[in-house]
Amino acid sequence: GNSVTQMEGPVTLSEEAFLTINCTYTATGYPSLFWYVQYPGEGLQLLLKATKADDKGSNKGFEATYRKETTSFHLEKGSVQVSDSAVYFCALSDGDTGRRALTFGSGTRLQVQP
Amino acid sequence: EAGVTQFPSHSVIEKGQTVTLRCDPISGHDNLYWYRRVMGKEIKFLLHFVKESKQDESGMPNNRFLAERTGGTYSTLKVQPAELEDSGVYFCASSALRTRDTQYFGPGTRLTVL
């Protein structure tokens, strides 16, 4: 079955540091890939997505590239801010079967210190 | 445009009691999903409605969980009787038919079973 593996957290960074959160996946066929973010006290928000190999999703300074050869979708940001402190979830949907259920990773908590 | 809303935001009940969670999707969204996150682990899919029909209920853990979506608008998820392991955060999401993959999530209902 499908699965998503994320790096363990928490990740603690100083403001303006470079961020990478690793995400790898296992899926049959060609899934769509997503990063969702959950800020404290709020629900999940879609951060970015990519639907085919080599696509780059980007939003709010965050980027992730769909790498089929390494089955990865790592999240990066060049300079984090305190306001980026949140839990980040990598997810996929099975593009081949049409089944729309999202498969999530376990989440990575990011703490950015001033 | 209003987002996905869920009620209640928190619920604390005793083992053996019944709880009903409600989700109001974004207006016009035919797809409605339920997920849950237990004990800080990954978010897991429970089921998927298309309008009032259950399209995929492969993630429902057992027959103590009953989901309905009468009239194809809001949905309820009833847990009866609740067990300790049902504690967690229950998320609802919705999506439009024309945007196949993007699911918009509600803030979640935190359920605590004592």
XYZ file of N, CA and C in Angstrom:
684
model
N 0.809 -1.191 0.000
C 0.000 0.000 0.000
C 0.848 1.248 0.000
N 0.178 2.375 -0.079
C 0.876 3.662 -0.074
C 1.385 4.020 1.315
N 2.492 4.723 1.356
C 3.005 5.206 2.635
C 3.842 6.452 2.425
N 3.951 7.243 3.477
C 4.745 8.470 3.458
C 5.605 8.476 4.707
N 6.872 8.772 4.547
C 7.807 8.824 5.664
C 8.409 10.215 5.762
N 8.275 10.820 6.929
C 8.843 12.138 7.176
C 9.907 12.051 8.241
N 10.802 13.030 8.224
C 11.815 13.074 9.249
C 11.178 13.350 10.598
N 11.776 12.784 11.622
C 11.269 12.978 12.976
C 11.517 14.407 13.414
N 10.610 14.918 14.201
C 10.829 16.237 14.774
C 11.047 16.143 16.266
N 11.038 17.232 16.996
C 10.893 18.566 16.426
C 12.189 19.063 15.785
N 12.017 19.950 14.839
C 13.131 20.637 14.222
C 13.160 22.043 14.808
N 14.278 22.407 15.388
C 14.415 23.728 16.007
C 15.457 24.518 15.244
N 15.066 25.686 14.757
C 15.955 26.540 13.980
C 15.903 27.962 14.501
N 16.934 28.694 14.214
C 16.928 30.130 14.484
C 16.332 30.848 13.287
N 15.775 32.005 13.570
C 15.184 32.814 12.494
C 16.224 33.055 11.403
N 15.767 33.002 10.157
C 16.570 33.207 8.945
C 17.415 31.999 8.569
N 17.307 30.913 9.295
C 18.031 29.692 8.923
C 17.349 29.018 7.740
N 18.098 28.121 7.093
C 17.580 27.342 5.979
C 16.875 26.104 6.513
N 15.722 25.817 5.901
C 14.914 24.686 6.354
C 14.831 23.612 5.285
N 15.022 22.375 5.717
C 14.690 21.209 4.896
C 13.944 20.222 5.763
N 12.797 19.780 5.308
C 12.069 18.680 5.948
C 11.941 17.580 4.907
N 12.542 16.446 5.215
C 12.561 15.352 4.250
C 11.247 14.595 4.226
N 10.867 14.185 3.019
C 9.674 13.371 2.828
C 9.946 12.393 1.705
N 9.749 11.121 1.962
C 9.818 10.107 0.916
C 8.522 9.319 0.919
N 8.232 8.722 -0.212
C 6.949 8.047 -0.322
C 7.096 6.698 -1.011
N 6.105 5.869 -0.805
C 5.952 4.606 -1.520
C 4.553 4.591 -2.088
N 4.458 4.399 -3.394
C 3.137 4.372 -4.023
C 3.229 3.633 -5.346
N 2.120 3.058 -5.734
C 2.054 2.470 -7.074
C 1.628 3.578 -8.027
N 2.229 3.597 -9.180
C 1.820 4.576 -10.167
C 2.365 5.963 -9.905
N 1.542 6.956 -10.176
C 1.975 8.349 -10.147
C 1.071 9.174 -9.228
N 1.431 9.223 -7.971
C 0.578 9.972 -7.040
C 0.744 11.474 -7.195
N -0.198 12.223 -6.666
C -0.019 13.647 -6.448
C 0.557 13.811 -5.042
N 1.392 14.832 -4.861
C 2.075 15.033 -3.591
C 1.745 16.391 -3.008
N 1.658 16.440 -1.681
C 1.203 17.640 -0.999
C 2.035 17.893 0.256
N 2.123 19.163 0.619
C 2.524 19.548 1.957
C 1.382 20.352 2.569
N 0.968 19.896 3.753
C -0.020 20.620 4.536
C 0.683 21.170 5.774
N 0.155 22.273 6.314
C 0.721 22.874 7.509
C -0.397 23.106 8.518
N -0.072 22.860 9.784
C -1.031 23.128 10.858
C -0.394 24.085 11.843
N -0.866 25.331 11.845
C -0.393 26.319 12.800
C -1.078 26.073 14.143
N -0.463 26.518 15.223
C -1.038 26.271 16.554
C -2.489 26.728 16.652
N -3.344 25.819 17.098
C -4.744 26.159 17.307
C -5.578 26.205 16.044
N -4.992 25.843 14.920
C -5.739 25.918 13.663
C -5.819 24.555 12.982
N -6.571 24.509 11.888
C -6.689 23.282 11.131
C -5.588 23.148 10.104
N -5.663 22.090 9.324
C -4.678 21.864 8.276
C -4.914 22.809 7.105
N -3.832 23.361 6.601
C -3.918 24.204 5.413
C -3.006 23.634 4.339
N -3.488 23.630 3.113
C -2.639 23.203 2.013
C -1.542 24.243 1.811
N -0.290 23.802 1.848
C 0.829 24.710 1.653
C 1.252 24.729 0.182
N 1.439 23.544 -0.393
C 1.792 23.449 -1.798
C 1.543 22.034 -2.280
N 1.554 21.885 -3.601
C 1.339 20.557 -4.156
C 2.049 20.421 -5.500
N 2.230 19.164 -5.924
C 2.796 18.863 -7.242
C 2.108 17.608 -7.753
N 1.753 17.601 -8.999
C 0.950 16.497 -9.523
C 1.695 15.584 -10.485
N 2.901 15.953 -10.902
C 3.657 15.042 -11.773
C 5.143 15.247 -11.554
N 5.907 14.279 -12.024
C 7.353 14.273 -11.822
C 7.998 15.558 -12.323
N 8.938 16.067 -11.519
C 9.725 17.275 -11.792
C 8.948 18.564 -11.580
N 7.672 18.459 -11.251
C 6.915 19.657 -10.888
C 7.479 20.231 -9.601
N 7.479 21.558 -9.501
C 7.870 22.224 -8.270
C 6.664 22.976 -7.738
N 6.266 22.651 -6.521
C 5.230 23.425 -5.853
C 5.887 24.499 -5.009
N 5.239 25.665 -4.937
C 5.814 26.736 -4.132
C 4.706 27.622 -3.565
N 4.981 28.159 -2.370
C 4.013 29.034 -1.717
C 4.680 29.622 -0.485
N 4.492 30.892 -0.244
C 4.983 31.579 0.958
C 6.474 31.366 1.180
N 7.234 31.220 0.124
C 8.666 31.034 0.243
C 9.094 29.584 0.394
N 8.114 28.682 0.555
C 8.394 27.259 0.636
C 8.385 26.651 -0.769
N 9.238 25.640 -0.953
C 9.282 24.930 -2.224
C 9.448 23.435 -1.982
N 8.936 22.641 -2.935
C 9.183 21.203 -2.910
C 9.108 20.709 -4.341
N 10.028 19.825 -4.712
C 10.075 19.301 -6.069
C 9.765 17.824 -6.059
N 8.875 17.404 -6.936
C 8.439 16.007 -7.089
C 9.566 15.249 -7.779
N 10.251 14.392 -7.026
C 11.374 13.637 -7.576
C 10.963 12.167 -7.666
N 10.627 11.734 -8.851
C 10.167 10.353 -9.020
C 11.315 9.371 -8.859
N 12.507 9.752 -9.302
C 13.633 8.809 -9.259
C 14.058 8.485 -7.836
N 13.848 9.440 -6.930
C 14.186 9.187 -5.527
C 12.946 9.076 -4.652
N 11.779 9.078 -5.266
C 10.479 9.048 -4.563
C 10.488 9.994 -3.365
N 10.810 11.254 -3.641
C 10.921 12.230 -2.560
C 10.181 13.508 -2.908
N 9.879 14.268 -1.867
C 9.180 15.549 -2.018
C 9.593 16.406 -0.822
N 10.860 16.734 -0.743
C 11.400 17.448 0.413
C 10.949 18.906 0.417
N 10.605 19.392 1.581
C 10.167 20.781 1.741
C 11.361 21.646 2.114
N 11.482 22.806 1.456
C 12.599 23.700 1.729
C 12.121 25.141 1.823
N 12.849 25.902 2.639
C 12.641 27.347 2.688
C 13.974 27.981 2.999
N 14.284 29.035 2.284
C 15.606 29.637 2.395
C 15.844 30.390 3.694
N 14.783 30.964 4.259
C 14.957 31.799 5.449
C 13.664 31.735 6.260
N 13.702 30.963 7.355
C 12.470 30.779 8.119
C 12.227 31.942 9.072
N 10.969 32.120 9.405
C 10.555 33.148 10.354
C 9.868 32.485 11.551
N 9.773 33.236 12.629
C 9.103 32.703 13.821
C 7.685 32.264 13.474
N 7.053 32.987 12.583
C 5.669 32.678 12.194
C 5.536 31.362 11.418
N 6.644 30.782 11.019
C 6.598 29.480 10.335
C 6.509 28.310 11.310
N 6.601 28.587 12.587
C 6.494 27.531 13.593
C 5.138 26.852 13.482
N 5.167 25.558 13.244
C 3.933 24.816 12.963
C 4.297 23.340 12.817
N 3.291 22.524 12.548
C 3.515 21.120 12.208
C 3.283 20.952 10.713
N 4.214 20.320 10.042
C 4.163 20.151 8.598
C 3.932 18.677 8.263
N 2.957 18.440 7.388
C 2.587 17.083 6.991
C 2.791 16.902 5.490
N 3.504 15.866 5.145
C 3.634 15.451 3.751
C 2.527 14.443 3.453
N 1.956 14.487 2.265
C 0.837 13.588 1.952
C 0.829 13.265 0.467
N 0.168 12.168 0.139
C -0.003 11.807 -1.271
C -1.415 11.319 -1.511
N -1.835 11.457 -2.759
C -3.086 10.824 -3.177
C -2.776 9.950 -4.378
N -3.500 8.855 -4.455
C -3.231 7.847 -5.464
C -3.832 8.287 -6.785
N -2.987 8.706 -7.706
C -3.511 9.227 -8.957
C -4.027 8.175 -9.900
N -3.589 6.932 -9.721
C -3.945 5.906 -10.696
C -5.315 5.292 -10.466
N -5.607 4.990 -9.207
C -6.846 4.273 -8.935
C -8.044 5.208 -8.881
N -7.781 6.475 -8.751
C -8.875 7.420 -8.573
C -9.349 7.505 -7.145
N -8.780 6.675 -6.294
C -9.143 6.743 -4.880
C -8.606 8.052 -4.322
N -9.436 8.793 -3.635
C -9.075 10.156 -3.266
C -8.551 10.301 -1.844
N -8.509 9.214 -1.107
C -8.017 9.309 0.260
C -6.570 9.757 0.266
N -6.239 10.701 1.123
C -4.866 11.138 1.293
C -4.158 10.221 2.281
N -2.905 9.913 1.961
C -2.040 9.189 2.884
C -1.030 10.185 3.429
N -0.970 10.297 4.750
C -0.138 11.306 5.392
C 1.085 10.689 6.058
N 2.130 11.503 6.167
C 3.223 11.184 7.050
C 2.841 11.557 8.474
N 3.739 11.297 9.399
C 3.437 11.498 10.817
C 3.554 12.947 11.267
N 4.029 13.818 10.395
C 4.134 15.226 10.743
C 5.495 15.563 11.350
N 5.959 16.757 11.059
C 7.220 17.267 11.610
C 6.948 18.618 12.238
N 7.224 18.715 13.521
C 7.024 19.999 14.207
C 8.250 20.871 14.008
N 8.020 22.081 13.557
C 9.090 23.070 13.363
C 8.948 24.162 14.411
N 10.028 24.430 15.101
C 10.051 25.532 16.066
C 11.147 26.499 15.608
N 10.758 27.744 15.365
C 11.709 28.766 14.948
C 11.879 29.756 16.090
N 13.119 29.919 16.508
C 13.403 30.810 17.632
C 13.936 32.146 17.118
N 13.519 33.233 17.791
C 13.986 34.562 17.343
C 15.479 34.754 17.620
N -15.659 33.419 1.188
C -16.241 32.060 1.205
C -15.857 31.377 2.507
N -16.868 30.833 3.196
C -16.599 30.162 4.461
C -15.861 28.866 4.190
N -14.985 28.520 5.128
C -14.241 27.282 5.011
C -15.004 26.125 5.603
N -14.317 25.006 5.748
C -14.915 23.831 6.383
C -15.021 24.106 7.880
N -16.184 23.849 8.431
C -16.356 24.058 9.866
C -16.690 22.735 10.541
N -16.268 22.620 11.785
C -16.513 21.408 12.550
C -17.007 21.775 13.939
N -17.860 20.916 14.461
C -18.415 21.147 15.787
C -18.567 19.811 16.502
N -18.247 19.730 17.798
C -17.611 20.791 18.590
C -16.116 20.855 18.323
N -15.462 21.831 18.911
C -14.004 21.906 18.767
C -13.331 20.931 19.725
N -13.953 20.731 20.875
C -13.450 19.770 21.851
C -14.621 18.988 22.423
N -14.350 17.719 22.749
C -15.359 16.908 23.418
C -14.657 15.948 24.371
N -15.113 15.960 25.604
C -14.577 15.044 26.610
C -15.721 14.159 27.087
N -15.580 12.858 26.905
C -16.634 11.932 27.298
C -16.013 10.753 28.024
N -16.878 9.979 28.661
C -16.400 8.784 29.339
C -16.568 7.567 28.443
N -15.720 6.615 28.696
C -15.796 5.347 27.953
C -17.211 4.794 28.028
N -17.705 4.352 26.877
C -19.037 3.793 26.812
C -20.110 4.770 26.392
N -19.780 6.072 26.448
C -20.751 7.079 26.017
C -20.733 7.221 24.499
N -21.670 8.018 24.039
C -21.814 8.270 22.601
C -21.450 9.709 22.310
N -20.769 9.930 21.184
C -20.438 11.292 20.764
C -20.748 11.420 19.282
N -21.241 12.575 18.915
C -21.522 12.859 17.506
C -20.764 14.106 17.093
N -19.970 13.975 16.070
C -19.195 15.083 15.520
C -19.875 15.545 14.238
N -19.796 16.853 14.017
C -20.450 17.392 12.828
C -19.446 18.120 11.960
N -19.644 18.033 10.664
C -18.800 18.734 9.695
C -19.679 19.420 8.662
N -19.422 20.706 8.441
C -20.066 21.446 7.355
C -19.014 21.760 6.301
N -19.138 21.186 5.114
C -18.122 21.403 4.085
C -18.265 22.783 3.450
N -17.324 23.127 2.624
C -17.429 24.350 1.839
C -18.644 24.213 0.921
N -19.423 25.269 0.822
C -20.640 25.239 0.028
C -20.339 24.831 -1.409
N -21.099 23.848 -1.892
C -20.925 23.403 -3.269
C -19.952 22.252 -3.443
N -19.244 21.888 -2.364
C -18.300 20.772 -2.461
C -19.044 19.451 -2.318
N -18.945 18.620 -3.349
C -19.633 17.338 -3.311
C -18.853 16.271 -2.541
N -17.537 16.426 -2.501
C -16.709 15.438 -1.811
C -16.488 15.848 -0.369
N -16.687 14.896 0.530
C -16.457 15.149 1.948
C -15.703 13.957 2.526
N -14.701 14.247 3.321
C -13.821 13.223 3.864
C -13.736 13.366 5.376
N -13.532 12.233 6.034
C -13.208 12.219 7.462
C -11.840 11.562 7.637
N -11.035 12.179 8.504
C -9.731 11.655 8.877
C -9.603 11.760 10.390
N -8.632 11.048 10.957
C -8.339 11.262 12.365
C -6.849 11.080 12.620
N -6.409 11.790 13.658
C -5.024 11.682 14.096
C -5.054 11.233 15.547
N -4.485 10.070 15.789
C -4.503 9.484 17.116
C -3.117 9.573 17.726
N -3.052 10.047 18.963
C -1.814 10.021 19.767
C -0.622 10.626 19.027
N -0.809 11.700 18.290
C 0.294 12.371 17.625
C 0.896 11.591 16.474
N 0.195 10.557 16.045
C 0.703 9.767 14.911
C 0.225 10.375 13.600
N 0.349 9.614 12.525
C -0.046 10.153 11.238
C -1.552 10.301 11.150
N -1.975 11.209 10.301
C -3.396 11.414 10.050
C -3.869 10.282 9.140
N -4.938 9.619 9.555
C -5.422 8.469 8.782
C -6.816 8.709 8.237
N -7.016 8.289 7.033
C -8.289 8.388 6.335
C -9.324 7.475 6.962
N -10.542 7.975 7.093
C -11.639 7.166 7.581
C -12.617 6.831 6.446
N -13.210 7.883 5.854
C -14.117 7.595 4.738
C -14.336 8.816 3.869
N -14.974 8.567 2.727
C -15.184 9.575 1.690
C -16.627 9.497 1.201
N -17.299 10.646 1.222
C -18.637 10.770 0.644
C -18.544 11.518 -0.681
N -19.337 11.093 -1.645
C -19.639 11.918 -2.797
C -21.131 12.215 -2.697
N -21.428 13.476 -2.477
C -22.792 13.884 -2.126
C -23.233 13.054 -0.921
N -24.342 12.351 -1.033
C -24.800 11.602 0.139
C -24.335 10.151 0.149
N -23.595 9.731 -0.874
C -23.186 8.325 -0.981
C -21.787 8.095 -0.426
N -21.615 6.973 0.252
C -20.302 6.592 0.742
C -19.504 6.003 -0.418
N -18.484 6.713 -0.834
C -17.654 6.272 -1.953
C -16.574 5.294 -1.506
N -16.037 5.535 -0.313
C -14.916 4.735 0.180
C -14.959 4.797 1.695
N -15.224 3.671 2.337
C -15.219 3.647 3.801
C -14.211 2.640 4.317
N -13.155 2.442 3.548
C -12.155 1.446 3.873
C -11.361 1.767 5.134
N -11.376 3.020 5.564
C -10.601 3.393 6.729
C -11.364 3.365 8.043
N -12.646 3.088 7.993
C -13.437 3.042 9.222
C -12.940 1.885 10.082
N -12.594 2.173 11.336
C -11.918 1.149 12.147
C -12.804 -0.010 12.583
N -14.060 0.251 12.849
C -14.958 -0.824 13.296
C -16.392 -0.308 13.262
N -17.318 -1.156 13.638
C -18.730 -0.791 13.505
C -19.229 0.106 14.632
N -18.333 0.561 15.482
C -18.736 1.562 16.475
C -18.795 2.950 15.857
N -18.285 3.080 14.657
C -18.255 4.360 13.965
C -19.316 4.358 12.865
N -20.142 5.404 12.877
C -21.193 5.524 11.869
C -21.171 6.941 11.301
N -20.998 7.038 10.006
C -20.980 8.345 9.342
C -22.194 8.468 8.442
N -22.749 9.672 8.431
C -23.903 9.943 7.573
C -23.727 11.302 6.910
N -24.387 11.426 5.774
C -24.399 12.716 5.079
C -25.744 12.843 4.370
N -26.750 13.021 5.134
C -28.098 13.126 4.611
C -28.260 14.401 3.789
N -28.783 14.262 2.600
C -29.009 15.424 1.749
C -27.763 15.939 1.080
N -26.640 15.293 1.322
C -25.420 15.690 0.645
C -24.816 17.002 1.095
N -25.215 17.477 2.271
C -24.616 18.733 2.754
C -23.679 18.426 3.915
N -24.144 18.664 5.158
C -23.263 18.419 6.292
C -23.190 16.925 6.573
N -22.191 16.559 7.349
C -22.000 15.156 7.705
C -21.843 15.037 9.219
N -22.235 13.876 9.721
C -22.000 13.567 11.126
C -21.228 12.264 11.234
N -20.421 12.194 12.269
C -19.669 10.985 12.586
C -19.986 10.641 14.041
N -20.634 9.505 14.222
C -21.032 9.087 15.551
C -20.146 7.944 16.014
N -19.721 8.031 17.256
C -18.943 6.961 17.862
C -19.768 6.414 19.033
N -20.127 5.132 18.943
C -21.007 4.546 19.932
C -20.756 3.053 20.074
N -20.351 2.567 21.230
C -19.873 3.322 22.385
C -18.406 3.693 22.216
N -18.034 4.822 22.785
C -16.651 5.282 22.657
C -15.722 4.454 23.535
N -14.516 4.214 23.011
C -13.469 3.518 23.742
C -12.277 4.465 23.906
N -11.380 4.099 24.831
C -10.229 4.957 25.128
C -9.396 5.240 23.879
N -9.245 4.210 23.031
C -8.372 4.354 21.858
C -8.978 5.240 20.773
N -10.213 5.684 20.986
C -10.836 6.592 20.013
C -10.394 8.041 20.220
N -9.700 8.311 21.293
C -9.225 9.663 21.557
C -8.298 10.128 20.439
N -8.458 11.376 20.057
C -7.625 11.929 19.008
C -8.283 13.153 18.407
N -7.756 13.600 17.305
C -8.338 14.741 16.598
C -8.973 14.228 15.306
N -10.233 14.571 15.131
C -10.987 14.145 13.950
C -11.100 15.332 12.998
N -10.585 15.148 11.809
C -10.609 16.197 10.795
C -11.628 15.866 9.719
N -12.252 16.896 9.230
C -13.123 16.783 8.068
C -12.500 17.611 6.953
N -12.677 17.165 5.728
C -12.176 17.909 4.570
C -13.213 17.840 3.463
N -13.162 18.809 2.576
C -14.051 18.755 1.413
C -13.306 19.192 0.171
N -13.816 18.758 -0.963
C -13.233 19.173 -2.233
C -14.332 19.212 -3.280
N -14.099 20.030 -4.286
C -15.034 20.129 -5.399
C -14.693 19.078 -6.441
N -15.665 18.711 -7.218
C -15.416 17.704 -8.250
C -14.418 18.208 -9.284
N -14.457 19.526 -9.551
C -13.599 20.045 -10.627
C -12.148 20.194 -10.208
N -11.883 20.235 -8.912
C -10.500 20.293 -8.447
C -10.204 18.966 -7.772
N -9.744 18.044 -8.576
C -9.743 16.650 -8.186
C -9.009 16.362 -6.895
N -7.875 17.028 -6.706
C -7.043 16.603 -5.604
C -7.055 17.498 -4.369
N -7.304 18.737 -4.515
C -7.112 19.637 -3.387
C -8.230 19.475 -2.378
N -7.895 19.021 -1.194
C -8.847 18.887 -0.109
C -8.619 20.009 0.895
N -9.684 20.641 1.307
C -9.633 21.737 2.264
C -10.132 21.219 3.598
N -9.303 21.428 4.627
C -9.579 20.827 5.921
C -10.226 21.800 6.890
N -11.009 21.243 7.782
C -11.544 21.995 8.899
C -10.553 22.015 10.052
N -10.905 22.715 11.129
C -9.979 22.858 12.260
C -9.862 21.613 13.131
N -10.782 20.656 12.924
C -10.711 19.427 13.698
C -11.527 19.476 14.972
N -11.911 18.293 15.432
C -12.552 18.124 16.736
C -11.636 17.253 17.577
N -11.236 17.792 18.727
C -10.397 16.996 19.635
C -11.310 16.191 20.547
N -11.231 14.876 20.435
C -12.047 13.975 21.259
C -11.172 13.316 22.311
N -11.605 13.444 23.539
C -10.924 12.778 24.647
C -11.899 11.816 25.304
N -11.519 10.543 25.342
C -12.354 9.529 25.994
C -11.640 9.099 27.277
N -12.330 9.311 28.406
C -11.725 9.018 29.710
C -12.150 7.650 30.232
